[in-house]
């Protein structure tokens, strides 16, 4: 480093090294989010507009500066000009800034540290019957099960399926049990811009001589016999032979205990004869 440049560096505060708007060098190609699973959480995250980063150069006495990536994806460093930040990971942006400082003759071997302060550009939206619907920032690679955990899981009134709509328009229907116990195919990675929706469970209503009358989720292949068990079984006065099923306002005659119920069915359990 020349004496003139060294003197300039010593007199310049870190604010002069802060990131602002612009571009230097070629724009980094954004890596596929799903391919970043092997990286650490911070390394996997791809920066975008709205994210706030903190940048520091080792050996500088001034405190680090925090800057927000602008709408065009750029930030600027006073010594080296403009830098494209969006589309880079923390590591690639660090290397880009370090290389520019070195090639410009400002540092022999600059040590740049970048910390993500706020994740704002990459998120998924979670709606429906979950504990805390809303947006979830993707500060690392997440699977659907991770996102469900972040929002408090599925509520008691939620269905046992989840609808995943990709930003590309692709739609997937995933079983909640399969998400929890299955492999990567049943519990896929989410992508920025995805929407996850847990609908309300399909239900039936049961009343009369059962221990726990009320509304219950209608699972696949739920029979009248199973419905009686779900409702806590019969009371001492209850009779399975006196159980009737009402569908669309009409009683279904001779309904078998092993026949499946349908959405909106009402089960009424009467008293047995002594």
XYZ file of C-alpha atoms in Angstrom:
274
model
C 0.000 0.000 0.000
C 1.422 3.428 -0.904
C 2.012 6.017 1.838
C -0.600 8.348 0.314
C -3.251 5.651 0.316
C -2.280 4.537 3.838
C -2.654 8.110 5.089
C -6.050 8.345 3.386
C -7.223 5.145 5.080
C -6.086 6.282 8.525
C -7.987 9.545 8.201
C -11.169 7.992 6.855
C -13.874 6.879 9.362
C -15.708 3.614 8.923
C -18.716 5.570 7.698
C -16.736 6.040 4.513
C -16.624 2.267 4.245
C -20.353 1.846 4.804
C -22.524 0.146 2.234
C -24.751 2.326 0.012
C -26.273 1.954 -3.473
C -24.590 0.679 -6.660
C -22.836 -2.235 -8.415
C -19.321 -3.566 -8.685
C -18.393 -6.510 -10.848
C -20.810 -9.075 -12.252
C -24.082 -9.797 -10.500
C -23.872 -13.032 -8.538
C -26.178 -15.778 -9.663
C -28.664 -16.656 -6.952
C -28.130 -20.222 -5.773
C -31.169 -22.469 -5.493
C -32.526 -22.215 -1.957
C -32.969 -25.957 -1.758
C -29.322 -26.528 -2.565
C -28.204 -24.528 0.474
C -29.239 -27.160 3.003
C -25.657 -28.308 3.573
C -24.611 -24.785 4.586
C -25.014 -23.198 7.984
C -28.149 -21.049 8.558
C -26.400 -17.763 7.778
C -24.409 -19.177 4.867
C -27.573 -20.618 3.313
C -29.468 -17.335 3.289
C -29.478 -15.400 0.026
C -29.652 -11.640 0.541
C -32.386 -9.547 -1.016
C -33.958 -6.060 -0.959
C -35.057 -4.952 2.479
C -32.523 -7.034 4.379
C -30.352 -5.116 6.823
C -26.695 -6.052 7.147
C -23.897 -4.901 9.426
C -20.438 -4.529 7.887
C -17.130 -4.162 9.680
C -13.505 -4.189 8.532
C -11.067 -5.761 11.001
C -8.600 -3.264 12.395
C -10.822 -0.242 11.911
C -11.345 1.588 15.182
C -14.802 2.824 14.221
C -17.956 0.866 15.041
C -19.605 -1.245 12.367
C -22.284 0.271 10.162
C -25.755 -1.112 9.482
C -27.311 -0.602 6.073
C -30.411 -1.796 4.271
C -30.232 -3.366 0.825
C -32.077 -1.078 -1.545
C -34.982 -1.924 -3.834
C -32.629 -2.447 -6.768
C -30.618 -4.916 -4.714
C -27.571 -2.710 -4.312
C -25.417 -1.220 -1.594
C -22.380 1.062 -1.920
C -18.934 1.260 -0.415
C -17.334 4.698 -0.609
C -13.820 3.455 -1.402
C -14.746 0.931 -4.081
C -18.029 2.273 -5.393
C -21.196 0.255 -5.793
C -21.783 -3.392 -4.890
C -24.621 -5.693 -5.880
C -25.752 -7.335 -2.638
C -29.018 -9.047 -3.595
C -28.500 -12.547 -4.894
C -25.387 -13.066 -2.787
C -24.906 -15.053 0.377
C -23.067 -13.431 3.253
C -19.930 -15.303 2.232
C -20.033 -14.293 -1.433
C -20.748 -10.657 -0.567
C -17.891 -10.665 1.934
C -15.522 -12.052 -0.699
C -16.723 -9.519 -3.255
C -16.094 -6.568 -0.924
C -12.750 -7.956 0.253
C -11.599 -8.477 -3.329
C -12.581 -4.975 -4.360
C -10.793 -3.410 -1.387
C -7.682 -5.426 -2.169
C -7.673 -4.805 -5.918
C -8.204 -1.090 -5.304
C -5.056 -0.963 -3.213
C -6.831 0.108 -0.030
C -5.940 -3.013 1.975
C -3.345 -5.711 1.483
C -5.469 -8.490 2.940
C -8.783 -7.008 4.146
C -10.828 -8.964 6.675
C -14.482 -8.040 6.169
C -17.173 -9.262 8.521
C -20.863 -9.155 7.532
C -23.745 -9.919 9.866
C -27.411 -10.109 8.879
C -29.327 -7.910 11.302
C -32.824 -8.255 9.851
C -34.264 -10.825 7.445
C -36.920 -9.163 5.316
C -36.660 -10.269 1.692
C -37.306 -14.000 1.983
C -40.348 -15.369 3.720
C -43.305 -17.715 3.449
C -46.922 -16.986 4.332
C -48.792 -19.370 6.629
C -52.588 -19.150 6.838
C -55.519 -21.120 8.168
C -55.872 -23.268 11.268
C -52.442 -22.746 12.810
C -51.411 -21.247 16.135
C -49.999 -17.978 14.771
C -50.825 -17.271 11.111
C -48.561 -14.785 9.352
C -45.233 -14.474 7.595
C -42.163 -16.476 8.565
C -38.739 -15.140 7.448
C -36.459 -17.729 5.887
C -33.197 -17.131 7.686
C -32.090 -20.621 6.675
C -33.377 -23.633 4.760
C -36.676 -24.767 6.297
C -38.874 -27.776 5.716
C -42.650 -27.649 6.049
C -42.447 -29.245 9.508
C -40.056 -26.484 10.619
C -42.501 -23.802 9.487
C -45.423 -25.494 11.263
C -43.348 -25.560 14.436
C -42.544 -21.864 14.080
C -46.246 -20.931 13.870
C -47.374 -23.046 16.815
C -48.550 -26.128 14.947
C -51.999 -27.057 13.685
C -54.949 -26.093 15.885
C -57.448 -28.672 17.108
C -59.938 -27.520 14.501
C -57.494 -27.902 11.641
C -57.624 -30.518 8.934
C -55.049 -33.269 8.699
C -53.794 -31.947 5.392
C -51.786 -28.887 4.385
C -51.960 -27.075 1.066
C -48.611 -25.795 -0.230
C -48.698 -23.367 -3.126
C -45.334 -22.515 -4.659
C -44.515 -19.078 -5.996
C -44.313 -20.816 -9.392
C -47.987 -21.833 -9.142
C -47.307 -25.492 -8.323
C -49.660 -26.863 -5.669
C -49.032 -29.750 -3.261
C -51.331 -31.436 -0.755
C -49.427 -32.858 2.198
C -50.706 -34.991 5.067
C -49.913 -33.609 8.522
C -48.995 -37.058 9.859
C -46.756 -37.723 6.849
C -45.060 -34.347 7.297
C -44.268 -35.242 10.906
C -43.037 -38.788 10.323
C -42.031 -39.035 6.665
C -38.879 -38.325 4.722
C -37.881 -35.421 2.503
C -40.574 -36.168 -0.090
C -43.343 -35.953 2.516
C -41.691 -32.979 4.259
C -40.270 -30.830 1.433
C -38.227 -27.667 1.687
C -40.163 -24.429 1.411
C -39.125 -21.747 -1.049
C -39.298 -17.947 -0.700
C -42.771 -16.780 -1.690
C -44.505 -20.064 -0.852
C -47.930 -20.052 0.804
C -48.956 -22.712 3.322
C -52.615 -23.158 4.185
C -54.204 -25.466 6.749
C -57.970 -25.623 6.118
C -60.574 -26.242 8.758
C -61.231 -29.891 9.426
C -64.278 -31.518 7.911
C -66.586 -32.291 10.798
C -69.621 -34.231 11.963
C -71.838 -33.589 14.983
C -72.948 -36.165 17.532
C -75.519 -35.705 20.294
C -77.639 -37.724 22.662
C -76.517 -40.624 24.814
C -72.732 -40.372 24.380
C -70.238 -39.258 26.992
C -68.789 -36.364 24.986
C -71.354 -34.936 22.570
C -70.117 -32.242 20.200
C -68.428 -31.534 16.870
C -65.502 -33.708 15.791
C -63.122 -33.896 12.831
C -64.252 -36.228 10.075
C -61.302 -38.474 9.356
C -61.133 -40.620 6.261
C -63.224 -43.801 6.539
C -64.758 -42.731 9.843
C -67.638 -45.111 10.458
C -70.597 -44.710 12.780
C -69.035 -47.258 15.126
C -65.795 -45.246 15.285
C -67.765 -42.019 15.731
C -69.382 -43.413 18.865
C -65.919 -44.224 20.223
C -64.593 -40.767 19.335
C -67.437 -39.244 21.342
C -66.374 -41.170 24.446
C -68.626 -44.151 23.970
C -72.211 -44.705 25.012
C -73.650 -43.619 28.315
C -75.344 -46.177 30.565
C -78.614 -45.280 28.861
C -77.254 -45.206 25.318
C -77.874 -47.810 22.650
C -75.953 -48.273 19.403
C -79.133 -49.629 17.885
C -80.753 -46.268 18.617
C -78.054 -44.312 16.783
C -79.371 -42.574 13.706
C -77.618 -40.532 11.047
C -79.168 -37.376 9.611
C -77.750 -36.141 6.296
C -78.969 -33.010 4.542
C -81.869 -32.836 6.972
C -83.086 -36.392 6.315
C -82.629 -39.493 8.433
C -80.860 -42.339 6.653
C -82.767 -45.550 7.378
C -80.985 -48.743 8.476
C -77.592 -47.031 8.706
C -74.941 -49.661 9.462
C -72.479 -49.184 12.299
C -69.700 -49.883 9.794
C -70.929 -47.427 7.145
C -68.779 -44.286 6.660
C -69.972 -40.864 7.721
C -69.817 -37.834 5.439
C -69.144 -34.149 5.899
C -71.879 -32.439 7.890
C -73.580 -35.613 9.126
C -75.438 -35.403 12.421
C -75.496 -38.467 14.660
C -78.207 -38.758 17.307
C -77.944 -41.544 19.869
C -81.127 -42.545 21.668
C -81.839 -44.458 24.850
C -82.063 -48.217 25.010
C -85.097 -50.134 26.267
C -84.819 -51.921 29.598
